[in-house]
Coordinates of C-alpha atoms and ligand atoms in Angstrom, one line a residue:
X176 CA 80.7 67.4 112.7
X177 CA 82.8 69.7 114.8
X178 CA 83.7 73.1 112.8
X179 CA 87.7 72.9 111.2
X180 CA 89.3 75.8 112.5
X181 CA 92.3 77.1 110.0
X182 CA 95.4 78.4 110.8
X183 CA 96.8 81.7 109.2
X184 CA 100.8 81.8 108.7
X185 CA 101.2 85.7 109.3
X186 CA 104.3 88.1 108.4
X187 CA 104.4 90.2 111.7
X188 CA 106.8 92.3 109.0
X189 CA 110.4 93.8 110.5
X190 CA 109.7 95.1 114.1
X191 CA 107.6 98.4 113.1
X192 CA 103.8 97.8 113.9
X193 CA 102.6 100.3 110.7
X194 CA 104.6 97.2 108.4
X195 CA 102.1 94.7 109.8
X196 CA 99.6 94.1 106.7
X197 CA 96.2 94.7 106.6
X198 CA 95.2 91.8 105.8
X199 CA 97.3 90.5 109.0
X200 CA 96.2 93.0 111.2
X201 CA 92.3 92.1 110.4
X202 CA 93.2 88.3 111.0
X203 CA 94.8 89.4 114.0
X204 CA 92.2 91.1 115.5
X205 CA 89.7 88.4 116.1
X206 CA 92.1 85.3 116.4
X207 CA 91.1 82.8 118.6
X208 CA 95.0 81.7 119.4
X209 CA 97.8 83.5 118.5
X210 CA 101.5 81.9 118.3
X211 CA 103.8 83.7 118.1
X212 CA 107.8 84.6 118.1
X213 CA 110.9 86.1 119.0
X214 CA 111.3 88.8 116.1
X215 CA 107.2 89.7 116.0
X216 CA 106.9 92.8 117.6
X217 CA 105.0 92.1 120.9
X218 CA 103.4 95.6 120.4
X219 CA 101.3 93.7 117.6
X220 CA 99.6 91.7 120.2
X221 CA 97.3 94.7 121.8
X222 CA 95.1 94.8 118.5
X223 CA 94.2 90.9 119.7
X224 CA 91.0 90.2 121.9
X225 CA 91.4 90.2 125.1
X226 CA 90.2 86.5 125.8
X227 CA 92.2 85.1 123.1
X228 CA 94.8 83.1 124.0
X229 CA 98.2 84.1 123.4
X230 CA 101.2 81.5 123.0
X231 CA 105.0 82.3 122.6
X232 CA 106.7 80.0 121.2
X233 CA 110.4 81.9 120.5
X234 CA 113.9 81.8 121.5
X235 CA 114.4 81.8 125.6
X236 CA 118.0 82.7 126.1
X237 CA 119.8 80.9 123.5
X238 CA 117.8 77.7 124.0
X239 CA 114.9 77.1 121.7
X240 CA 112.0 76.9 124.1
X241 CA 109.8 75.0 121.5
X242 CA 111.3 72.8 118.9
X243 CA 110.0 73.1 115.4
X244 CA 108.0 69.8 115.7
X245 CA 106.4 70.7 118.9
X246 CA 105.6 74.2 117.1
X247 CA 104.3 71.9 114.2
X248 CA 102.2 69.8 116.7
X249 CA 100.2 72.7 118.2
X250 CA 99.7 74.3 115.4
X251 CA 97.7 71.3 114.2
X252 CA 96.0 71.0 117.4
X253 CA 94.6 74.1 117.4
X254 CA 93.3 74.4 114.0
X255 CA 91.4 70.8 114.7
X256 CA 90.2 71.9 117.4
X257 CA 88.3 74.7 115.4
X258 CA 90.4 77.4 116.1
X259 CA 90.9 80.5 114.0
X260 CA 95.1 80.4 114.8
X261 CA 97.3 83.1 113.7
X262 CA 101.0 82.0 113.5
X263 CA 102.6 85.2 113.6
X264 CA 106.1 85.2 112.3
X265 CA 108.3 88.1 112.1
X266 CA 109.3 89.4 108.8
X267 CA 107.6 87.2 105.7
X268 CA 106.8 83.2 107.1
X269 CA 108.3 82.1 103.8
X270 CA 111.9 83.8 104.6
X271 CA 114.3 81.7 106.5
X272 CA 111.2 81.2 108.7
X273 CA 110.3 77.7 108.4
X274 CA 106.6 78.3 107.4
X275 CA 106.9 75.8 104.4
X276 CA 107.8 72.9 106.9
X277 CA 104.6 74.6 109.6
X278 CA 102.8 74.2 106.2
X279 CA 103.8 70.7 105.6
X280 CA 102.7 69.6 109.1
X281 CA 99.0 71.5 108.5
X282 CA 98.4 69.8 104.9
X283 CA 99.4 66.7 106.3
X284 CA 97.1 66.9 109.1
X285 CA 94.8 68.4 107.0
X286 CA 94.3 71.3 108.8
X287 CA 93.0 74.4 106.7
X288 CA 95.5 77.3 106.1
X289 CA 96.2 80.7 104.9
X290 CA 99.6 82.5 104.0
X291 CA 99.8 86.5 104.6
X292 CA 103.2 87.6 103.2
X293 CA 105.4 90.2 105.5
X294 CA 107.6 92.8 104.7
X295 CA 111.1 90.8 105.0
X296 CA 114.1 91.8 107.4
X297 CA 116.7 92.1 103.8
X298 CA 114.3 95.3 102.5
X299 CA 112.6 97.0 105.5
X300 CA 116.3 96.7 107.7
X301 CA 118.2 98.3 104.7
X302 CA 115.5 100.7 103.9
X303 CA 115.2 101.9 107.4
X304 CA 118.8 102.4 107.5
X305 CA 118.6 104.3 103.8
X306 CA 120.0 101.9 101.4
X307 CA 117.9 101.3 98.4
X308 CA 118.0 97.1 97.9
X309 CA 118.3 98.0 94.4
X310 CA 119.3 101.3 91.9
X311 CA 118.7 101.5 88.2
X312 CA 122.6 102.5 88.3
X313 CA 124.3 100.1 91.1
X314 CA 122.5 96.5 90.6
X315 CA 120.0 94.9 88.7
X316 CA 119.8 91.5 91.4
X317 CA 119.5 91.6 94.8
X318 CA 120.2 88.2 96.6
X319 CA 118.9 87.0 99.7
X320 CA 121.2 84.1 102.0
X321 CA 121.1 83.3 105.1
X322 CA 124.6 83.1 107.4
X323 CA 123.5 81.1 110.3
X324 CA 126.1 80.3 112.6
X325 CA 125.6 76.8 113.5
X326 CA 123.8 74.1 110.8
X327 CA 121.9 73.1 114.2
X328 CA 120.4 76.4 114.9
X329 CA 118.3 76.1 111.5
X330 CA 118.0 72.2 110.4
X331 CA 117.2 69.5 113.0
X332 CA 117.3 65.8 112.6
X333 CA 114.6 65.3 110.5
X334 CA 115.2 67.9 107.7
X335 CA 119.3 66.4 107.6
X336 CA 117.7 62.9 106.9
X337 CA 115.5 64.3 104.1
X338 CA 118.9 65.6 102.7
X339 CA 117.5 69.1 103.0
X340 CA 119.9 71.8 102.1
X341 CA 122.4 72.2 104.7
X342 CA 123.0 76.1 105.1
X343 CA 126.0 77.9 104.7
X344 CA 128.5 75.1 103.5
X345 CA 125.9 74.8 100.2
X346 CA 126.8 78.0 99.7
X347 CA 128.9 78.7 96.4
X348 CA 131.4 81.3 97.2
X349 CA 132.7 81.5 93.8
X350 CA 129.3 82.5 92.5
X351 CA 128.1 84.9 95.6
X352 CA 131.2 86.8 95.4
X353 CA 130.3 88.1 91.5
X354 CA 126.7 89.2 93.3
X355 CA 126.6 93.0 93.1
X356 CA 124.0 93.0 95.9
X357 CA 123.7 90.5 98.6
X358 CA 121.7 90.0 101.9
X359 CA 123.0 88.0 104.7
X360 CA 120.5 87.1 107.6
X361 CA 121.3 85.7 111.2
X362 CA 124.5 86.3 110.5
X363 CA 126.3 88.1 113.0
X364 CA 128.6 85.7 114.7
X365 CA 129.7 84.4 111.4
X366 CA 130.5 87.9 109.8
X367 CA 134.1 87.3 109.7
X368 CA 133.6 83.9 107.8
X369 CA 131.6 85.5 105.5
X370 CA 133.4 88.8 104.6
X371 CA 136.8 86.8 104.1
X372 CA 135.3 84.5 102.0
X373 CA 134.0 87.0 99.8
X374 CA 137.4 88.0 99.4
X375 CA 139.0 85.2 99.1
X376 CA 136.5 84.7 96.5
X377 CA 137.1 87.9 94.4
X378 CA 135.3 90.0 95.9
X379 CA 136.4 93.6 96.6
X380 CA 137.6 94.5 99.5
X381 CA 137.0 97.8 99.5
X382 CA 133.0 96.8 98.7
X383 CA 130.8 98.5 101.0
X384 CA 128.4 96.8 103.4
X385 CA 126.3 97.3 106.3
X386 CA 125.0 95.6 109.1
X387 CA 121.7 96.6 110.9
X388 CA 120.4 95.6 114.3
X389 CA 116.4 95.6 114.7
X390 CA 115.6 97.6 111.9
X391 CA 112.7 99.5 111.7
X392 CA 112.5 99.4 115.4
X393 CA 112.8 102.4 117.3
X394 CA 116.4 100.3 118.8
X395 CA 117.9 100.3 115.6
X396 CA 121.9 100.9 115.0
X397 CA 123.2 100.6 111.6
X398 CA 127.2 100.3 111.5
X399 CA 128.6 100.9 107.8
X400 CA 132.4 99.9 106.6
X401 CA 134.0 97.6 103.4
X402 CA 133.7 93.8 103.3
X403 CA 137.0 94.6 104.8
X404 CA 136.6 96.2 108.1
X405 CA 132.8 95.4 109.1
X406 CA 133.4 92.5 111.1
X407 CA 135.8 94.7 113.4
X408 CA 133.5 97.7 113.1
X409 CA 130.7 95.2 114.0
X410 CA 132.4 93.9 117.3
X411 CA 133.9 97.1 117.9
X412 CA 129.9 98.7 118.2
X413 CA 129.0 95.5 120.0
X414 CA 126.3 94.6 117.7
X415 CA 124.7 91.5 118.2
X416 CA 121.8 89.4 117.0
X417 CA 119.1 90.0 115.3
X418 CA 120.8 92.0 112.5
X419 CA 121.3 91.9 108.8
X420 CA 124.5 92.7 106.9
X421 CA 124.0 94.0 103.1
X422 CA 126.4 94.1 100.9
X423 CA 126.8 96.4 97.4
X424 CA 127.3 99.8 96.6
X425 CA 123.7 100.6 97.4
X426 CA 125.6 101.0 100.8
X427 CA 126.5 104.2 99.6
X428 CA 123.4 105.6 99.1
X429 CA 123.1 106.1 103.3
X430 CA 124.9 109.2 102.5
X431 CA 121.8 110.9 101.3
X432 CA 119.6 108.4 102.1
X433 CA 119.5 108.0 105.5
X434 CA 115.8 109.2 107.0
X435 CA 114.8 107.1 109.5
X436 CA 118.0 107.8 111.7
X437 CA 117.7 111.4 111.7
X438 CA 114.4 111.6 113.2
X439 CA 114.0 114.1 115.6
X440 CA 113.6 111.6 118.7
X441 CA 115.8 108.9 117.3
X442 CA 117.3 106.6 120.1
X443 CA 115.9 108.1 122.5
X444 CA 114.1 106.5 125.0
X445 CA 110.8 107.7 126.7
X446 CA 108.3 106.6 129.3
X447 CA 104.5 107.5 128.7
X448 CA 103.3 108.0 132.3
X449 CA 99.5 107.9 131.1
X450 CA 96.7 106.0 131.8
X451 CA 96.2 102.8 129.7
X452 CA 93.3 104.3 128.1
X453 CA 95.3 108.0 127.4
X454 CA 98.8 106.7 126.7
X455 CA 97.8 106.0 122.8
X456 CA 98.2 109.5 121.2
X457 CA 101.0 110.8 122.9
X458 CA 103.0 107.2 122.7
X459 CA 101.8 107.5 118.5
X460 CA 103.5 111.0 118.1
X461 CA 106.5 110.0 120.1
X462 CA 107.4 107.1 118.0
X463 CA 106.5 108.8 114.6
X464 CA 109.4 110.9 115.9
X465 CA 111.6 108.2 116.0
X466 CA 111.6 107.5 119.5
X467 CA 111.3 104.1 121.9
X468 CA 108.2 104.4 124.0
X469 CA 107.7 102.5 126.8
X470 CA 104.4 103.0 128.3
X471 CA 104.2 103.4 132.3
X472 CA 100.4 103.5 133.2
X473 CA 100.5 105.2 136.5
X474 CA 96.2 105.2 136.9
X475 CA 93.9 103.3 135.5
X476 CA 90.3 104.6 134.7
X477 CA 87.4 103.2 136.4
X478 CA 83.1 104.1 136.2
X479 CA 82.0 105.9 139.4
X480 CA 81.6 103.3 142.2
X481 CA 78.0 104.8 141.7
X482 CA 76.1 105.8 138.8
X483 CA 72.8 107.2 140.2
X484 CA 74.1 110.9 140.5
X485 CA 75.8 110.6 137.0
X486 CA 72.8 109.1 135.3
X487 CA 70.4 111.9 136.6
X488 CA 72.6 114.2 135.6
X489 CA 73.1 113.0 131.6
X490 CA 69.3 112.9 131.7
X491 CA 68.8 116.4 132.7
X492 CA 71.8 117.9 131.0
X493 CA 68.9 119.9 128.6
X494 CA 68.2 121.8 131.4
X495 CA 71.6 123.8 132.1
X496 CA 73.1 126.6 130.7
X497 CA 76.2 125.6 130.2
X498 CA 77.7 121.7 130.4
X499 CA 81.5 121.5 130.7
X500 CA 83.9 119.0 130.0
X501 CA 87.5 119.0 131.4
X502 CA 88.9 116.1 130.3
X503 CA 88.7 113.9 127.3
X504 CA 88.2 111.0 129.8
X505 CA 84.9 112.7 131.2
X506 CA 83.5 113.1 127.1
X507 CA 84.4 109.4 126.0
X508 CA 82.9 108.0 129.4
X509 CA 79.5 110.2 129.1
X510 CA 79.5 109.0 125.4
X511 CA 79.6 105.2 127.1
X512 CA 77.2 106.0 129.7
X513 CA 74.8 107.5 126.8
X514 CA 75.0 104.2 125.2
X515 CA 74.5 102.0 128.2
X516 CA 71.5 103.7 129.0
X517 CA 70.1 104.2 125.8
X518 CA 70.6 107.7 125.2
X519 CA 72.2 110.3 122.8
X520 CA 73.6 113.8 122.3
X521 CA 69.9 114.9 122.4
X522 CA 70.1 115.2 126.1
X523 CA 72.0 118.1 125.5
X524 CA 69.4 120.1 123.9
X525 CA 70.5 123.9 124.6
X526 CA 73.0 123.9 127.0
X527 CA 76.2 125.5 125.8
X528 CA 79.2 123.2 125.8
X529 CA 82.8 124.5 127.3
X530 CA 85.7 122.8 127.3
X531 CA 89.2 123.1 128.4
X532 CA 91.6 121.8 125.8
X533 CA 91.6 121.6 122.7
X534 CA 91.8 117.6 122.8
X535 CA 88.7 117.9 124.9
X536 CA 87.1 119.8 121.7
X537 CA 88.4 117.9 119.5
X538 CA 86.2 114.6 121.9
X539 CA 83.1 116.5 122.4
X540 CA 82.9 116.8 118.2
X541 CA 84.5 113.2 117.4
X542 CA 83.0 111.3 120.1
X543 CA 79.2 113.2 121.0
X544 CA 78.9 114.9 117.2
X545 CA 78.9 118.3 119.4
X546 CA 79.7 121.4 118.1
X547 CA 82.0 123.3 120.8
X548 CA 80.7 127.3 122.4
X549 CA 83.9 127.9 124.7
X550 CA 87.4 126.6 124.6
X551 CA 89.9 129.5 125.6
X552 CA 93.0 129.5 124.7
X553 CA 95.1 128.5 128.3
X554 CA 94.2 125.1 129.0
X555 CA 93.1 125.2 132.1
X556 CA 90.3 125.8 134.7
X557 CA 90.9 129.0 135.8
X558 CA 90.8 130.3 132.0
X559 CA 87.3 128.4 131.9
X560 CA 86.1 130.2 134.8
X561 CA 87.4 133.3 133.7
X562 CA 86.3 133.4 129.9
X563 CA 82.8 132.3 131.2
X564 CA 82.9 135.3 133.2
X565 CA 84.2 137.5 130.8
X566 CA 80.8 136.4 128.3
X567 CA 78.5 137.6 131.1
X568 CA 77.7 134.1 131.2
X569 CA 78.0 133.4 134.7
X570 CA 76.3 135.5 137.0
X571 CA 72.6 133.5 137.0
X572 CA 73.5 130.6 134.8
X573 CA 73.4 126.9 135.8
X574 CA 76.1 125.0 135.0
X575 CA 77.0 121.1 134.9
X576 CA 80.5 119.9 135.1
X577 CA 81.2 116.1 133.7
X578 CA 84.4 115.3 134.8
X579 CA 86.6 113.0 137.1
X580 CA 85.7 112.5 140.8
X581 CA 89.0 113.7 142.3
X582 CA 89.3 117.5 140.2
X583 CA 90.4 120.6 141.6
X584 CA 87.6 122.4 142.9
X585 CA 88.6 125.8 141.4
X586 CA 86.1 126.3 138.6
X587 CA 83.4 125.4 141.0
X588 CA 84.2 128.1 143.2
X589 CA 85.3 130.9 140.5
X590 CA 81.4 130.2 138.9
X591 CA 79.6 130.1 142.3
X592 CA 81.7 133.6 143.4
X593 CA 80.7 134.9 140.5
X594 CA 76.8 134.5 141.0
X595 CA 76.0 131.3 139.1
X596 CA 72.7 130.1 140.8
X597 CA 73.9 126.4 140.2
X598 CA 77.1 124.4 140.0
X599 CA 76.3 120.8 139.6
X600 CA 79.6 118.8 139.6
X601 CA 79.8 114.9 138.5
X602 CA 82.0 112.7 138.3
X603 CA 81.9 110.3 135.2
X604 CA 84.8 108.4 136.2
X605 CA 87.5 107.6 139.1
X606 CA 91.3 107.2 138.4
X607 CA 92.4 104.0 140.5
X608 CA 96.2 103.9 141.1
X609 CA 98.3 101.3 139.0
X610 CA 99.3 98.2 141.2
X611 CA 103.5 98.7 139.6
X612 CA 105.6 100.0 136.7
X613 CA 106.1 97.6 133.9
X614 CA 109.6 95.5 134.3
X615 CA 110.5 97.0 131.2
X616 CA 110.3 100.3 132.6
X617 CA 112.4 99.8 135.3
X618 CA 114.9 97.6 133.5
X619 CA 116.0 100.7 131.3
X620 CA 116.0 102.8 134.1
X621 CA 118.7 100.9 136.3
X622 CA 120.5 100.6 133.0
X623 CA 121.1 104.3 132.3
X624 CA 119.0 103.7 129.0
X625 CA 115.8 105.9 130.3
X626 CA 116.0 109.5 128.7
X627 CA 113.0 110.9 129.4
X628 CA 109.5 110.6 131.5
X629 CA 106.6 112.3 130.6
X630 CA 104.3 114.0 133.3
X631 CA 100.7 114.6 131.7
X632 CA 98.9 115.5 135.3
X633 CA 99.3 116.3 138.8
X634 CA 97.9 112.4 139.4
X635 CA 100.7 110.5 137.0
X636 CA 103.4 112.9 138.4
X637 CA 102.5 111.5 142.4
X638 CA 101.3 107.7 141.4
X639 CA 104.4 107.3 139.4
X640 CA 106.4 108.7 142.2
X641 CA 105.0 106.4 144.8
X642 CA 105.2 103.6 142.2
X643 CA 109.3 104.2 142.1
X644 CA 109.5 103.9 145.9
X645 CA 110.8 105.8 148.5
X646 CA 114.5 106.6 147.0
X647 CA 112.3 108.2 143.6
X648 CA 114.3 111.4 143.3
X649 CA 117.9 109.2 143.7
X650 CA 116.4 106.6 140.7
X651 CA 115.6 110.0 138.4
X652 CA 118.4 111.6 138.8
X653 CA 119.8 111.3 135.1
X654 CA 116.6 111.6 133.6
X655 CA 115.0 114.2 131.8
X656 CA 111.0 115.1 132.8
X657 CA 108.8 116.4 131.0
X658 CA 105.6 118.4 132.6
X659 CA 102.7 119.3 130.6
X660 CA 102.1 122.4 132.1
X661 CA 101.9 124.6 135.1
X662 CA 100.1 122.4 137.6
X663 CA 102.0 119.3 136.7
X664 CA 105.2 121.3 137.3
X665 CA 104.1 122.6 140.4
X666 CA 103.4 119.1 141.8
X667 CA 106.4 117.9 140.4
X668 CA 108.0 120.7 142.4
X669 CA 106.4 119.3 145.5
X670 CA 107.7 116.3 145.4
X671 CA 111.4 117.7 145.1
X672 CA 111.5 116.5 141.1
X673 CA 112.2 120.0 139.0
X674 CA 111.2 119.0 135.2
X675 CA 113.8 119.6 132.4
X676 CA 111.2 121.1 130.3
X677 CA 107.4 122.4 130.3
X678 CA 104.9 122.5 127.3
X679 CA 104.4 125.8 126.0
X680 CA 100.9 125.2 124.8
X681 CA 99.2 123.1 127.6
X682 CA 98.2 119.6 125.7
X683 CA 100.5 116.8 123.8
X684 CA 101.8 118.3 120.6
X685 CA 103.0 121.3 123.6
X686 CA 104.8 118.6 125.2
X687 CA 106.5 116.8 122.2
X688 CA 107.2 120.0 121.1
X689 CA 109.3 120.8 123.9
X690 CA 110.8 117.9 124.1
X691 CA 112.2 118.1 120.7
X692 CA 113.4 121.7 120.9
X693 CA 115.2 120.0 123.7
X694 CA 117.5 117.6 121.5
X695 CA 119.6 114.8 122.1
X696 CA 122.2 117.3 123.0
X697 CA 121.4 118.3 126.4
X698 CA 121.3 114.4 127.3
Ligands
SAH204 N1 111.3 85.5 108.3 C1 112.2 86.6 108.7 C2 113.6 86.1 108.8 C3 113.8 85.1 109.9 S1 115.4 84.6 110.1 C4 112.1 87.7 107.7 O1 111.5 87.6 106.6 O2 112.6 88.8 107.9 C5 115.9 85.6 111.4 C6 116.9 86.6 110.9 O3 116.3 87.6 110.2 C7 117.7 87.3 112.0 O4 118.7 86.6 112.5 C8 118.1 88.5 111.3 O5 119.2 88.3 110.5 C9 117.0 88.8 110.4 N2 116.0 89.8 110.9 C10 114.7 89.7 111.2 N3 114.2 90.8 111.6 C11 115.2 91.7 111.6 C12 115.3 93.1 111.9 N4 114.2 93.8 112.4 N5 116.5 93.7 111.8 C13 117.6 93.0 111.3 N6 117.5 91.8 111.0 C14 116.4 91.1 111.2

């Protein structure tokens, strides 16, 4: 008998990726098929194999791309097929988001499922924007409805003729007018309709509500006002779908409330001009600041076209003095090369380890379980060369450098002027340019909605350059850069680009530093 696949409904949560549950993110990482759409975060989708196949099954425009039956219909094809499916839904699957009828279709079929609650858009939206859903001394109910414009956009044929519940016009005015706290999704278009029939129900006018746009998401924008003037504040601020209007007198609670907003990045948008394999960290601290990252991969890593010189090397690493890293690239590919052929941190034996950077440490002692002899203070070669130096620990020493295959040759030459009677340099790995900058990338930049690129080498600064085409400096104009340090400024310099600001301490938390001592201000 062939195996029965199952299919997991999954609440992608609000938009922010740490809201994902863990019990999601594990089914999520070794999914088969994933299905998924419009309001999960696409960001989700990097934790999922990379041979698993990936549908989307959301809104295109304002036309449905898949209708609910044909959503229904692969849902239950996969799973028979033996499938581990992950229906991944934004907010909770059993909010406004049709995963009882998806449900339905799988028992039916008899398809095998599993339901992972979300965090839903009427908490996480509010809470992001500092309003508490509920307060011991403002509401003891909190109600959740959903405003859809058009009966059509939620029920199709098939529910009407099963007499389902018909949306808004089954909505008792009378009754949600008493409500002292109320949640109103997809509800943007309709916002007049539903403020003036509050009122005209007996609702205050002067009742405060909010509506939020993508909350949680680094995008969001909350707009505040009275049942009375929200739907002109709302149009006035342009605020369209996806959004959720709350209203009560949590609303007030903002005032103090309000965290998310007031993040030290907050709206701010902000290219990661790393490589794939880099971009995590600094793209992590970035948006724990509150800011939109979009990452711009300039290079791409790649082994050394050939491995013999790099092989010989890791096996006779014992026999140096001194082994330096440079990178945190050259420690995590030595670590794979280790692995691949069967080796460990033993090779090491006595040799001292140097680094530059204390990122590079912090890889030598994560990723090799090496305890660190030299990492000066400036992050950069020359220092290396020069602290080496300093220790008396150059002149008749024999060194081995692990690093990339295009490197300034600098510390070579400061260790062989300075008598070392070897300087073996390898490369573990070779940076390959990117092929283009994501669309997404470029879309904010002819938009005016691009605040700020970051510049964490000489080889991001010139690939990303080239990338951008010949008229580069004309496209940056209004943007702020960002260099990591002295090098990367000077090539920055070169290529007529003259960075806003430059990391005091030569590594990432120098560069978000500076950035944020910049401030919105100054945009
Ligand atoms: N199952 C989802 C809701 C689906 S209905 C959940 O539990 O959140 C779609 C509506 O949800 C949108 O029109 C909008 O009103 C609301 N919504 C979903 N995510 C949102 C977000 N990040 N910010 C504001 N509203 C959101």
């Amino acid at each position: 008998m062939a195996k029965s696949g199952k299919v997991h409904l999954v609440g992608a949560g609000p938009g922010d990726p740490g809201l994902l549950t863990v019990r999601g993110a594990e089914l999520l990482d070794v999914a088969d098929v994933v299905v998924y759409d419009y309001l999960a975060n696409p960001e989700l989708l990097d934790r999922c194999r990379p041979d698993a196949e990936i549908i989307y099954v959301g809104k295109k425009a304002a036309a449905h791309t898949f209708t609910q039956d044909q959503i229904n219909a692969l849902l239950v094809e996969k799973g028979l097929s033996g499938k581990s499916v992950v229906r991944l839904k934004g907010g909770d699957p059993f909010v406004f988001g049709r995963g009882g009828e998806e449900c339905e279709a799988l028992r039916e079929a008899g398809v095998d499922f599993e339901v992972v609650p979300g965090i839903t858009a009427a908490i996480a939206a509010p809470a992001y924007a500092g309003i508490p859903v509920t307060h011991r001394d403002l509401n003891s109910s909190f109600t959740l409805i959903t405003g859809h414009e058009k009966e059509e956009d939620y029920k199709d044929e098939q529910a009407r003729a099963r007499g389902a519940a018909s949306g808004s016009s089954d909505v008792d005015w009378s009754v949600l007018a008493k409500l002292p706290c109320v949640a109103f999704y997809m509800g943007v278009k309709a916002l007049p309709r539903i403020c003036s029939s509050l009122i005209d129900h007996g609702a205050d006018p002067a009742m405060p509500a909010a509506t939020i746009r993508w909350g949680t998401r680094p995008e969001q924008r909350t707009v505040v006002g009275t049942l009375a003037d929200l739907p002109r504040k709302v149009i006035e601020a342009k605020l369209a779908a996806p959004a959720i209007t709350i209203v009560g007198r949590v609303v007030e609670l903002r005032q103090t409330m309000n965290w998310f907003e007031t993040r030290p990045l907050f709206g701010q948008t902000i290219a990661v001009t790393r490589t794939r394999q880099q971009a995590s960290d600094l793209s992590k601290e970035l948006r724990q600041l509150g800011a939109r990252v979009i990452e711009a991969p300039t290079i791409e890593l790649a082994p050394p076209t050939d491995w013999t010189d790099a092989d010989d090397a890791l096996r006779r690493a014992g026999e140096y003095d001194w082994v330096l890293f440079t990178s945190v690239n050259g420690v995590s590919f030595a670590r794979r090369r280790l692995r691949e052929l069967n080796l460990d941190a033993r090779v090491f034996g006595k040799a001292g380890i140097a680094v530059i950077g204390s990122a590079t440490r912090e890889a030598v002692e994560r990723e090799l379980a090496l305890r660190v002899d030299l990492c000066p203070p400036a992050f950069v070669a020359e220092a290396l060369a020069e602290a080496l130096i300093d220790l008396g620990q150059a002149s008749g020493r024999k060194f081995l450098l692990l690093r990339a295959e295009i490197a300034r040759p600098i510390l070579c030459e400061k260790l062989r002027d300075s008598g070392a009677v070897e300087v073996r340099d390898v490369a573990m790995y070779q940076t390959v340019s990117a092929k283009q900058l994501p669309a997404a990338l470029l879309a904010t930049l002819e938009s005016g909605e691009l605040d700020w690129v970051t510049f964490t080498s000489s080889s991001t600064a010139k690939n990303f350059a080239q990338l951008l085409g010949d008229d580069y400096r004309r496209r940056l104009m209004n943007v702020k850069l960002a260099s990591i340090g002295p090098v990367t400024t000077a090539t920055l310099k070169e290529l007529g680009l003259d960075p806003t600001v430059q990391a005091e301490t030569f590594n990432i938390p120098g560069l978000v530093q500076a950035m944020r001592d910049t401030g919105p201000s100054c945009s």
